[in-house]
Structures are given as C-alpha cells and as structure tokens.
mmCIF file with all atom_site columns, C-alpha atoms in Angstrom:
data_model
loop_
_atom_site.group_PDB
_atom_site.id
_atom_site.type_symbol
_atom_site.label_atom_id
_atom_site.label_alt_id
_atom_site.label_comp_id
_atom_site.label_asym_id
_atom_site.label_entity_id
_atom_site.label_seq_id
_atom_site.pdbx_PDB_ins_code
_atom_site.Cartn_x
_atom_site.Cartn_y
_atom_site.Cartn_z
_atom_site.occupancy
_atom_site.B_iso_or_equiv
_atom_site.pdbx_formal_charge
_atom_site.auth_seq_id
_atom_site.auth_comp_id
_atom_site.auth_asym_id
_atom_site.auth_atom_id
_atom_site.pdbx_PDB_model_num
ATOM 1   C CA . MET A 1 1   ? -15.246 0.639   -24.743 1.00 46.00 ? 6   MET A CA 1
ATOM 2   C CA . PRO A 1 2   ? -12.033 2.729   -24.976 1.00 50.00 ? 7   PRO A CA 1
ATOM 3   C CA . GLN A 1 3   ? -10.548 3.581   -21.535 1.00 52.00 ? 8   GLN A CA 1
ATOM 4   C CA . SER A 1 4   ? -10.904 7.298   -22.119 1.00 58.00 ? 9   SER A CA 1
ATOM 5   C CA . SER A 1 5   ? -14.748 6.952   -22.381 1.00 85.00 ? 10  SER A CA 1
ATOM 6   C CA . VAL A 1 6   ? -15.240 4.905   -19.212 1.00 95.00 ? 11  VAL A CA 1
ATOM 7   C CA . PRO A 1 7   ? -17.451 6.979   -16.896 1.00 97.00 ? 12  PRO A CA 1
ATOM 8   C CA . LYS A 1 8   ? -16.168 7.980   -13.468 1.00 96.00 ? 13  LYS A CA 1
ATOM 9   C CA . PHE A 1 9   ? -16.823 5.536   -10.679 1.00 97.00 ? 14  PHE A CA 1
ATOM 10  C CA . SER A 1 10  ? -19.084 7.985   -8.928  1.00 97.00 ? 15  SER A CA 1
ATOM 11  C CA . ASP A 1 11  ? -21.346 8.146   -12.091 1.00 98.00 ? 16  ASP A CA 1
ATOM 12  C CA . LEU A 1 12  ? -21.516 4.317   -12.317 1.00 98.00 ? 17  LEU A CA 1
ATOM 13  C CA . ILE A 1 13  ? -22.415 3.908   -8.645  1.00 98.00 ? 18  ILE A CA 1
ATOM 14  C CA . SER A 1 14  ? -25.010 6.710   -8.924  1.00 97.00 ? 19  SER A CA 1
ATOM 15  C CA . ASP A 1 15  ? -26.711 4.837   -11.717 1.00 97.00 ? 20  ASP A CA 1
ATOM 16  C CA . CYS A 1 16  ? -26.769 1.649   -9.590  1.00 98.00 ? 21  CYS A CA 1
ATOM 17  C CA . HIS A 1 17  ? -30.008 0.661   -7.951  1.00 98.00 ? 22  HIS A CA 1
ATOM 18  C CA . ARG A 1 18  ? -29.669 -2.803  -6.346  1.00 98.00 ? 23  ARG A CA 1
ATOM 19  C CA . SER A 1 19  ? -26.123 -4.106  -5.975  1.00 98.00 ? 24  SER A CA 1
ATOM 20  C CA . ALA A 1 20  ? -22.517 -3.383  -6.660  1.00 98.00 ? 25  ALA A CA 1
ATOM 21  C CA . VAL A 1 21  ? -20.002 -6.101  -6.036  1.00 98.00 ? 26  VAL A CA 1
ATOM 22  C CA . HIS A 1 22  ? -16.208 -5.676  -6.124  1.00 98.00 ? 27  HIS A CA 1
ATOM 23  C CA . LEU A 1 23  ? -13.689 -8.600  -6.692  1.00 98.00 ? 28  LEU A CA 1
ATOM 24  C CA . GLU A 1 24  ? -10.150 -7.771  -5.789  1.00 98.00 ? 29  GLU A CA 1
ATOM 25  C CA . MET A 1 25  ? -7.392  -10.333 -6.514  1.00 98.00 ? 30  MET A CA 1
ATOM 26  C CA . ARG A 1 26  ? -4.072  -8.544  -6.188  1.00 97.00 ? 31  ARG A CA 1
ATOM 27  C CA . ASP A 1 27  ? -1.674  -8.632  -3.238  1.00 97.00 ? 32  ASP A CA 1
ATOM 28  C CA . VAL A 1 28  ? -0.233  -5.234  -4.083  1.00 96.00 ? 33  VAL A CA 1
ATOM 29  C CA . TYR A 1 29  ? -1.887  -2.090  -5.497  1.00 95.00 ? 34  TYR A CA 1
ATOM 30  C CA . GLY A 1 30  ? 0.370   0.808   -6.404  1.00 93.00 ? 35  GLY A CA 1
ATOM 31  C CA . VAL A 1 31  ? -2.431  3.320   -7.143  1.00 89.00 ? 36  VAL A CA 1
ATOM 32  C CA . ALA A 1 32  ? -1.086  6.908   -6.987  1.00 90.00 ? 37  ALA A CA 1
ATOM 33  C CA . SER A 1 33  ? -4.047  8.267   -5.033  1.00 89.00 ? 38  SER A CA 1
ATOM 34  C CA . GLU A 1 34  ? -3.272  5.897   -2.169  1.00 92.00 ? 39  GLU A CA 1
ATOM 35  C CA . ALA A 1 35  ? 0.554   6.451   -2.033  1.00 93.00 ? 40  ALA A CA 1
ATOM 36  C CA . GLU A 1 36  ? 0.503   9.121   0.726   1.00 93.00 ? 41  GLU A CA 1
ATOM 37  C CA . ASP A 1 37  ? -2.055  7.292   2.839   1.00 95.00 ? 42  ASP A CA 1
ATOM 38  C CA . PHE A 1 38  ? -0.028  3.996   2.498   1.00 95.00 ? 43  PHE A CA 1
ATOM 39  C CA . ALA A 1 39  ? 3.196   5.791   3.428   1.00 95.00 ? 44  ALA A CA 1
ATOM 40  C CA . GLU A 1 40  ? 1.468   7.309   6.495   1.00 95.00 ? 45  GLU A CA 1
ATOM 41  C CA . TRP A 1 41  ? 0.222   3.875   7.552   1.00 96.00 ? 46  TRP A CA 1
ATOM 42  C CA . GLN A 1 42  ? 3.741   2.453   7.148   1.00 96.00 ? 47  GLN A CA 1
ATOM 43  C CA . LYS A 1 43  ? 5.062   5.271   9.333   1.00 96.00 ? 48  LYS A CA 1
ATOM 44  C CA . TYR A 1 44  ? 2.535   5.133   12.146  1.00 95.00 ? 49  TYR A CA 1
ATOM 45  C CA . GLY A 1 45  ? 1.257   1.535   11.884  1.00 94.00 ? 50  GLY A CA 1
ATOM 46  C CA . ARG A 1 46  ? -2.355  2.672   12.078  1.00 95.00 ? 51  ARG A CA 1
ATOM 47  C CA . ILE A 1 47  ? -5.056  4.586   10.151  1.00 95.00 ? 52  ILE A CA 1
ATOM 48  C CA . THR A 1 48  ? -4.754  8.231   11.198  1.00 93.00 ? 53  THR A CA 1
ATOM 49  C CA . PRO A 1 49  ? -7.487  10.910  11.394  1.00 94.00 ? 54  PRO A CA 1
ATOM 50  C CA . ALA A 1 50  ? -5.933  12.478  8.261   1.00 91.00 ? 55  ALA A CA 1
ATOM 51  C CA . SER A 1 51  ? -6.260  9.176   6.517   1.00 93.00 ? 56  SER A CA 1
ATOM 52  C CA . VAL A 1 52  ? -9.917  8.923   7.592   1.00 95.00 ? 57  VAL A CA 1
ATOM 53  C CA . GLU A 1 53  ? -10.521 12.356  6.126   1.00 95.00 ? 58  GLU A CA 1
ATOM 54  C CA . GLY A 1 54  ? -8.706  11.510  2.910   1.00 93.00 ? 59  GLY A CA 1
ATOM 55  C CA . ARG A 1 55  ? -11.125 8.648   2.404   1.00 95.00 ? 60  ARG A CA 1
ATOM 56  C CA . ARG A 1 56  ? -14.179 10.761  3.201   1.00 96.00 ? 61  ARG A CA 1
ATOM 57  C CA . PRO A 1 57  ? -15.198 11.056  -0.547  1.00 96.00 ? 62  PRO A CA 1
ATOM 58  C CA . TRP A 1 58  ? -15.293 7.288   -0.938  1.00 96.00 ? 63  TRP A CA 1
ATOM 59  C CA . LEU A 1 59  ? -17.057 6.731   2.341   1.00 98.00 ? 64  LEU A CA 1
ATOM 60  C CA . ASP A 1 60  ? -19.693 9.328   1.533   1.00 98.00 ? 65  ASP A CA 1
ATOM 61  C CA . LEU A 1 61  ? -20.214 7.700   -1.870  1.00 98.00 ? 66  LEU A CA 1
ATOM 62  C CA . VAL A 1 62  ? -20.769 4.319   -0.252  1.00 98.00 ? 67  VAL A CA 1
ATOM 63  C CA . GLN A 1 63  ? -23.087 5.697   2.460   1.00 98.00 ? 68  GLN A CA 1
ATOM 64  C CA . GLY A 1 64  ? -25.219 7.527   -0.131  1.00 98.00 ? 69  GLY A CA 1
ATOM 65  C CA . ALA A 1 65  ? -25.495 4.373   -2.292  1.00 98.00 ? 70  ALA A CA 1
ATOM 66  C CA . VAL A 1 66  ? -26.384 2.212   0.731   1.00 98.00 ? 71  VAL A CA 1
ATOM 67  C CA . ARG A 1 67  ? -29.078 4.751   1.812   1.00 98.00 ? 72  ARG A CA 1
ATOM 68  C CA . ARG A 1 68  ? -30.506 4.414   -1.616  1.00 98.00 ? 73  ARG A CA 1
ATOM 69  C CA . GLY A 1 69  ? -30.798 0.649   -1.108  1.00 98.00 ? 74  GLY A CA 1
ATOM 70  C CA . VAL A 1 70  ? -27.754 -0.486  -2.978  1.00 98.00 ? 75  VAL A CA 1
ATOM 71  C CA . GLU A 1 71  ? -26.020 -3.474  -1.357  1.00 98.00 ? 76  GLU A CA 1
ATOM 72  C CA . ILE A 1 72  ? -22.288 -3.085  -1.680  1.00 98.00 ? 77  ILE A CA 1
ATOM 73  C CA . ARG A 1 73  ? -20.125 -6.181  -1.184  1.00 98.00 ? 78  ARG A CA 1
ATOM 74  C CA . ARG A 1 74  ? -16.301 -6.520  -1.653  1.00 98.00 ? 79  ARG A CA 1
ATOM 75  C CA . ALA A 1 75  ? -14.444 -9.783  -1.744  1.00 98.00 ? 80  ALA A CA 1
ATOM 76  C CA . ARG A 1 76  ? -10.714 -9.910  -1.564  1.00 98.00 ? 81  ARG A CA 1
ATOM 77  C CA . VAL A 1 77  ? -8.676  -12.906 -2.572  1.00 98.00 ? 82  VAL A CA 1
ATOM 78  C CA . VAL A 1 78  ? -5.262  -12.616 -0.815  1.00 98.00 ? 83  VAL A CA 1
ATOM 79  C CA . SER A 1 79  ? -2.105  -14.658 -0.324  1.00 98.00 ? 84  SER A CA 1
ATOM 80  C CA . VAL A 1 80  ? -1.340  -15.773 3.160   1.00 98.00 ? 85  VAL A CA 1
ATOM 81  C CA . PRO A 1 81  ? 0.897   -14.647 4.868   1.00 98.00 ? 86  PRO A CA 1
ATOM 82  C CA . VAL A 1 82  ? -0.442  -11.300 3.553   1.00 98.00 ? 87  VAL A CA 1
ATOM 83  C CA . SER A 1 83  ? 1.583   -8.610  1.933   1.00 97.00 ? 88  SER A CA 1
ATOM 84  C CA . GLU A 1 84  ? 2.348   -5.355  3.668   1.00 97.00 ? 89  GLU A CA 1
ATOM 85  C CA . TYR A 1 85  ? -0.205  -3.691  1.358   1.00 97.00 ? 90  TYR A CA 1
ATOM 86  C CA . ILE A 1 86  ? -2.918  -6.144  2.338   1.00 98.00 ? 91  ILE A CA 1
ATOM 87  C CA . ARG A 1 87  ? -2.198  -5.455  6.018   1.00 98.00 ? 92  ARG A CA 1
ATOM 88  C CA . TYR A 1 88  ? -2.748  -1.774  5.258   1.00 97.00 ? 93  TYR A CA 1
ATOM 89  C CA . GLU A 1 89  ? -5.984  -2.463  3.434   1.00 97.00 ? 94  GLU A CA 1
ATOM 90  C CA . HIS A 1 90  ? -7.159  -4.674  6.320   1.00 98.00 ? 95  HIS A CA 1
ATOM 91  C CA . ALA A 1 91  ? -6.369  -1.905  8.794   1.00 97.00 ? 96  ALA A CA 1
ATOM 92  C CA . GLY A 1 92  ? -8.581  0.481   7.057   1.00 97.00 ? 97  GLY A CA 1
ATOM 93  C CA . THR A 1 93  ? -11.456 -1.812  6.076   1.00 98.00 ? 98  THR A CA 1
ATOM 94  C CA . TYR A 1 94  ? -13.393 -1.013  9.318   1.00 97.00 ? 99  TYR A CA 1
ATOM 95  C CA . LEU A 1 95  ? -14.105 2.362   7.645   1.00 97.00 ? 100 LEU A CA 1
ATOM 96  C CA . ASN A 1 96  ? -15.653 0.708   4.580   1.00 98.00 ? 101 ASN A CA 1
ATOM 97  C CA . VAL A 1 97  ? -17.714 -1.613  6.789   1.00 98.00 ? 102 VAL A CA 1
ATOM 98  C CA . ALA A 1 98  ? -18.856 1.356   8.933   1.00 97.00 ? 103 ALA A CA 1
ATOM 99  C CA . ALA A 1 99  ? -19.905 3.141   5.731   1.00 98.00 ? 104 ALA A CA 1
ATOM 100 C CA . GLY A 1 100 ? -22.140 0.150   4.742   1.00 98.00 ? 105 GLY A CA 1
ATOM 101 C CA . GLU A 1 101 ? -19.903 -2.126  2.666   1.00 98.00 ? 106 GLU A CA 1
ATOM 102 C CA . LYS A 1 102 ? -19.912 -5.900  3.397   1.00 98.00 ? 107 LYS A CA 1
ATOM 103 C CA . VAL A 1 103 ? -16.373 -7.113  3.106   1.00 98.00 ? 108 VAL A CA 1
ATOM 104 C CA . ARG A 1 104 ? -14.906 -10.593 3.029   1.00 98.00 ? 109 ARG A CA 1
ATOM 105 C CA . TRP A 1 105 ? -11.532 -12.154 2.623   1.00 98.00 ? 110 TRP A CA 1
ATOM 106 C CA . LEU A 1 106 ? -10.464 -15.372 0.959   1.00 98.00 ? 111 LEU A CA 1
ATOM 107 C CA . PRO A 1 107 ? -6.997  -16.848 1.388   1.00 98.00 ? 112 PRO A CA 1
ATOM 108 C CA . ARG A 1 108 ? -5.757  -17.608 -2.231  1.00 98.00 ? 113 ARG A CA 1
ATOM 109 C CA . ARG A 1 109 ? -5.014  -21.314 -1.321  1.00 98.00 ? 114 ARG A CA 1
ATOM 110 C CA . LEU A 1 110 ? -8.767  -21.809 -0.821  1.00 98.00 ? 115 LEU A CA 1
ATOM 111 C CA . ALA A 1 111 ? -9.543  -20.399 -4.302  1.00 98.00 ? 116 ALA A CA 1
ATOM 112 C CA . SER A 1 112 ? -7.665  -23.077 -6.331  1.00 97.00 ? 117 SER A CA 1
ATOM 113 C CA . ALA A 1 113 ? -10.793 -24.811 -7.489  1.00 97.00 ? 118 ALA A CA 1
ATOM 114 C CA . LEU A 1 114 ? -12.524 -21.597 -8.460  1.00 98.00 ? 119 LEU A CA 1
ATOM 115 C CA . VAL A 1 115 ? -12.717 -20.197 -11.951 1.00 97.00 ? 120 VAL A CA 1
ATOM 116 C CA . LEU A 1 116 ? -11.892 -16.486 -11.679 1.00 98.00 ? 121 LEU A CA 1
ATOM 117 C CA . PRO A 1 117 ? -11.654 -13.643 -14.206 1.00 98.00 ? 122 PRO A CA 1
ATOM 118 C CA . GLY A 1 118 ? -8.285  -12.280 -15.080 1.00 97.00 ? 123 GLY A CA 1
ATOM 119 C CA . ASN A 1 119 ? -8.828  -8.830  -13.724 1.00 98.00 ? 124 ASN A CA 1
ATOM 120 C CA . ASP A 1 120 ? -10.372 -7.190  -10.683 1.00 98.00 ? 125 ASP A CA 1
ATOM 121 C CA . LEU A 1 121 ? -13.855 -5.939  -11.347 1.00 98.00 ? 126 LEU A CA 1
ATOM 122 C CA . TRP A 1 122 ? -16.906 -4.037  -10.181 1.00 98.00 ? 127 TRP A CA 1
ATOM 123 C CA . LEU A 1 123 ? -20.346 -5.497  -11.255 1.00 98.00 ? 128 LEU A CA 1
ATOM 124 C CA . PHE A 1 124 ? -23.238 -3.106  -11.119 1.00 98.00 ? 129 PHE A CA 1
ATOM 125 C CA . ASP A 1 125 ? -26.835 -4.458  -10.837 1.00 98.00 ? 130 ASP A CA 1
ATOM 126 C CA . ASN A 1 126 ? -25.719 -7.605  -12.635 1.00 98.00 ? 131 ASN A CA 1
ATOM 127 C CA . ARG A 1 127 ? -25.795 -5.629  -15.786 1.00 98.00 ? 132 ARG A CA 1
ATOM 128 C CA . LEU A 1 128 ? -22.471 -3.841  -16.214 1.00 98.00 ? 133 LEU A CA 1
ATOM 129 C CA . ILE A 1 129 ? -18.860 -4.716  -15.352 1.00 98.00 ? 134 ILE A CA 1
ATOM 130 C CA . ARG A 1 130 ? -15.996 -2.243  -14.927 1.00 98.00 ? 135 ARG A CA 1
ATOM 131 C CA . PHE A 1 131 ? -12.796 -4.224  -15.185 1.00 98.00 ? 136 PHE A CA 1
ATOM 132 C CA . GLY A 1 132 ? -9.738  -2.684  -13.521 1.00 97.00 ? 137 GLY A CA 1
ATOM 133 C CA . HIS A 1 133 ? -6.420  -3.153  -15.315 1.00 97.00 ? 138 HIS A CA 1
ATOM 134 C CA . PHE A 1 134 ? -3.107  -2.877  -13.365 1.00 96.00 ? 139 PHE A CA 1
ATOM 135 C CA . GLY A 1 135 ? 0.525   -2.946  -14.261 1.00 95.00 ? 140 GLY A CA 1
ATOM 136 C CA . GLY A 1 136 ? 2.925   -5.418  -12.767 1.00 92.00 ? 141 GLY A CA 1
ATOM 137 C CA . ASP A 1 137 ? 3.791   -2.851  -9.998  1.00 92.00 ? 142 ASP A CA 1
ATOM 138 C CA . GLY A 1 138 ? 0.144   -2.487  -9.078  1.00 92.00 ? 143 GLY A CA 1
ATOM 139 C CA . SER A 1 139 ? -0.248  0.851   -10.774 1.00 93.00 ? 144 SER A CA 1
ATOM 140 C CA . SER A 1 140 ? -3.552  1.605   -12.449 1.00 94.00 ? 145 SER A CA 1
ATOM 141 C CA . ALA A 1 141 ? -3.575  0.845   -16.184 1.00 95.00 ? 146 ALA A CA 1
ATOM 142 C CA . GLY A 1 142 ? -7.156  2.018   -16.714 1.00 96.00 ? 147 GLY A CA 1
ATOM 143 C CA . HIS A 1 143 ? -10.602 0.590   -16.879 1.00 97.00 ? 148 HIS A CA 1
ATOM 144 C CA . GLU A 1 144 ? -12.799 -1.204  -19.376 1.00 97.00 ? 149 GLU A CA 1
ATOM 145 C CA . LEU A 1 145 ? -16.529 -1.572  -19.450 1.00 98.00 ? 150 LEU A CA 1
ATOM 146 C CA . CYS A 1 146 ? -18.348 -4.839  -20.500 1.00 98.00 ? 151 CYS A CA 1
ATOM 147 C CA . GLU A 1 147 ? -22.108 -5.400  -21.008 1.00 98.00 ? 152 GLU A CA 1
ATOM 148 C CA . ASP A 1 148 ? -21.711 -8.885  -22.559 1.00 98.00 ? 153 ASP A CA 1
ATOM 149 C CA . PRO A 1 149 ? -24.395 -11.133 -20.744 1.00 98.00 ? 154 PRO A CA 1
ATOM 150 C CA . ALA A 1 150 ? -22.149 -14.188 -20.885 1.00 98.00 ? 155 ALA A CA 1
ATOM 151 C CA . VAL A 1 151 ? -19.196 -12.373 -19.329 1.00 98.00 ? 156 VAL A CA 1
ATOM 152 C CA . ILE A 1 152 ? -21.499 -10.850 -16.696 1.00 98.00 ? 157 ILE A CA 1
ATOM 153 C CA . LYS A 1 153 ? -22.845 -14.323 -15.896 1.00 98.00 ? 158 LYS A CA 1
ATOM 154 C CA . GLN A 1 154 ? -19.378 -15.743 -15.520 1.00 98.00 ? 159 GLN A CA 1
ATOM 155 C CA . CYS A 1 155 ? -18.109 -12.904 -13.308 1.00 98.00 ? 160 CYS A CA 1
ATOM 156 C CA . SER A 1 156 ? -21.195 -12.891 -11.174 1.00 98.00 ? 161 SER A CA 1
ATOM 157 C CA . ALA A 1 157 ? -20.719 -16.596 -10.555 1.00 98.00 ? 162 ALA A CA 1
ATOM 158 C CA . ALA A 1 158 ? -17.023 -16.107 -9.819  1.00 98.00 ? 163 ALA A CA 1
ATOM 159 C CA . PHE A 1 159 ? -17.771 -13.363 -7.283  1.00 98.00 ? 164 PHE A CA 1
ATOM 160 C CA . GLU A 1 160 ? -20.482 -15.473 -5.552  1.00 98.00 ? 165 GLU A CA 1
ATOM 161 C CA . SER A 1 161 ? -18.200 -18.414 -5.374  1.00 98.00 ? 166 SER A CA 1
ATOM 162 C CA . VAL A 1 162 ? -15.546 -16.331 -3.659  1.00 98.00 ? 167 VAL A CA 1
ATOM 163 C CA . TRP A 1 163 ? -18.176 -14.820 -1.400  1.00 98.00 ? 168 TRP A CA 1
ATOM 164 C CA . GLU A 1 164 ? -19.427 -18.131 -0.228  1.00 98.00 ? 169 GLU A CA 1
ATOM 165 C CA . LEU A 1 165 ? -15.962 -19.460 0.623   1.00 98.00 ? 170 LEU A CA 1
ATOM 166 C CA . SER A 1 166 ? -14.668 -16.198 2.250   1.00 98.00 ? 171 SER A CA 1
ATOM 167 C CA . THR A 1 167 ? -14.423 -15.009 5.832   1.00 98.00 ? 172 THR A CA 1
ATOM 168 C CA . PRO A 1 168 ? -16.236 -11.801 6.972   1.00 98.00 ? 173 PRO A CA 1
ATOM 169 C CA . HIS A 1 169 ? -13.898 -8.902  7.661   1.00 98.00 ? 174 HIS A CA 1
ATOM 170 C CA . GLU A 1 170 ? -14.428 -8.902  11.445  1.00 98.00 ? 175 GLU A CA 1
ATOM 171 C CA . ASP A 1 171 ? -13.339 -12.566 11.617  1.00 98.00 ? 176 ASP A CA 1
ATOM 172 C CA . PHE A 1 172 ? -10.376 -12.397 9.261   1.00 98.00 ? 177 PHE A CA 1
ATOM 173 C CA . GLU A 1 173 ? -6.923  -11.991 10.902  1.00 96.00 ? 178 GLU A CA 1
ATOM 174 C CA . VAL A 1 174 ? -3.837  -10.770 9.061   1.00 95.00 ? 179 VAL A CA 1
#
C-alpha cells in the first residue's frame, strides 16, 4: 500500500479488538515529533511535567484501547551499553506502563539466534502489520501496511521470540 494511503495510527488502533504488538529494533530514533521532548530530557535528565502532557494523546489512546480489552505489548531490542536515546526512552516508559502497555527489553546480544524482520512494526490482531521505515539518522521515512498471512506469521513469531527472551521494563536497568 502506498505510504500516503496508510491510515493514521489512531484509526488502526481503534479498529483493533484483541492485541497490538510493537517490535522496536533501533538504538536511535530521530522522529521530529519527539525532538523537543528529547532535548528537554537531555537538559533536565528526567521526564518533566510538560513532557508528560506532551505524551497525553498517546497515553489516552493506549488507555482507551486497553479499556476496550486490547492487550498492548512493546518489545525493544537494544544494544548494551544503551544509546542516549534509549536511556531517554527507558526514562519515560513508566508512563506507557501506567497507561496499560506491557513493555520488555532485550539486549541485542541475546537476539543473535533469532530471525527478525528488517523493520520495526506494529501487528494488529494478528491480521495487519504496519511497518515503520526510518532513515539512517532515525528520521521517519513513512509506513507501509502488509496483510500477507505468511509475513504476518513470520513477524508474529519474531515478536513472540523476542518477548520470551526479554526482560520486563521494571527489571531492566540502563
């Protein structure tokens, strides 16, 4: 599907009924919408009240989906020692968890025997994938939808293999 016709994430999660899983595999994201928040974290070394309010639309979206019965899980494959960006992500993940997401972390060295997709992804109800494409600097290069049952099966298995080996957020130290 052309990137311009990929629905907004909020529409995809609204159409989700059972599960949404997110596999993240980059050590740096340079997404424009996070630039100010990341700079604030670098300046203060913590997630500020302004940062929490800036994340409110995402947190509300997650809470709404979880209230509807959608299980949301996020697995992050990261290099250790972690990048500054991953320390920033880790610092704010308590908000995701409080909103209802289940989040786990997997040191990349433990993923060597796993077969993983080439891109980050969201898998909705084991029926639809939204791949996230990124430039070398971590900037967003758009999204692509996939409904191919074979690809869905492979990506679901990849996510579950990461999930099984990973550490819950509350036990993972950066």
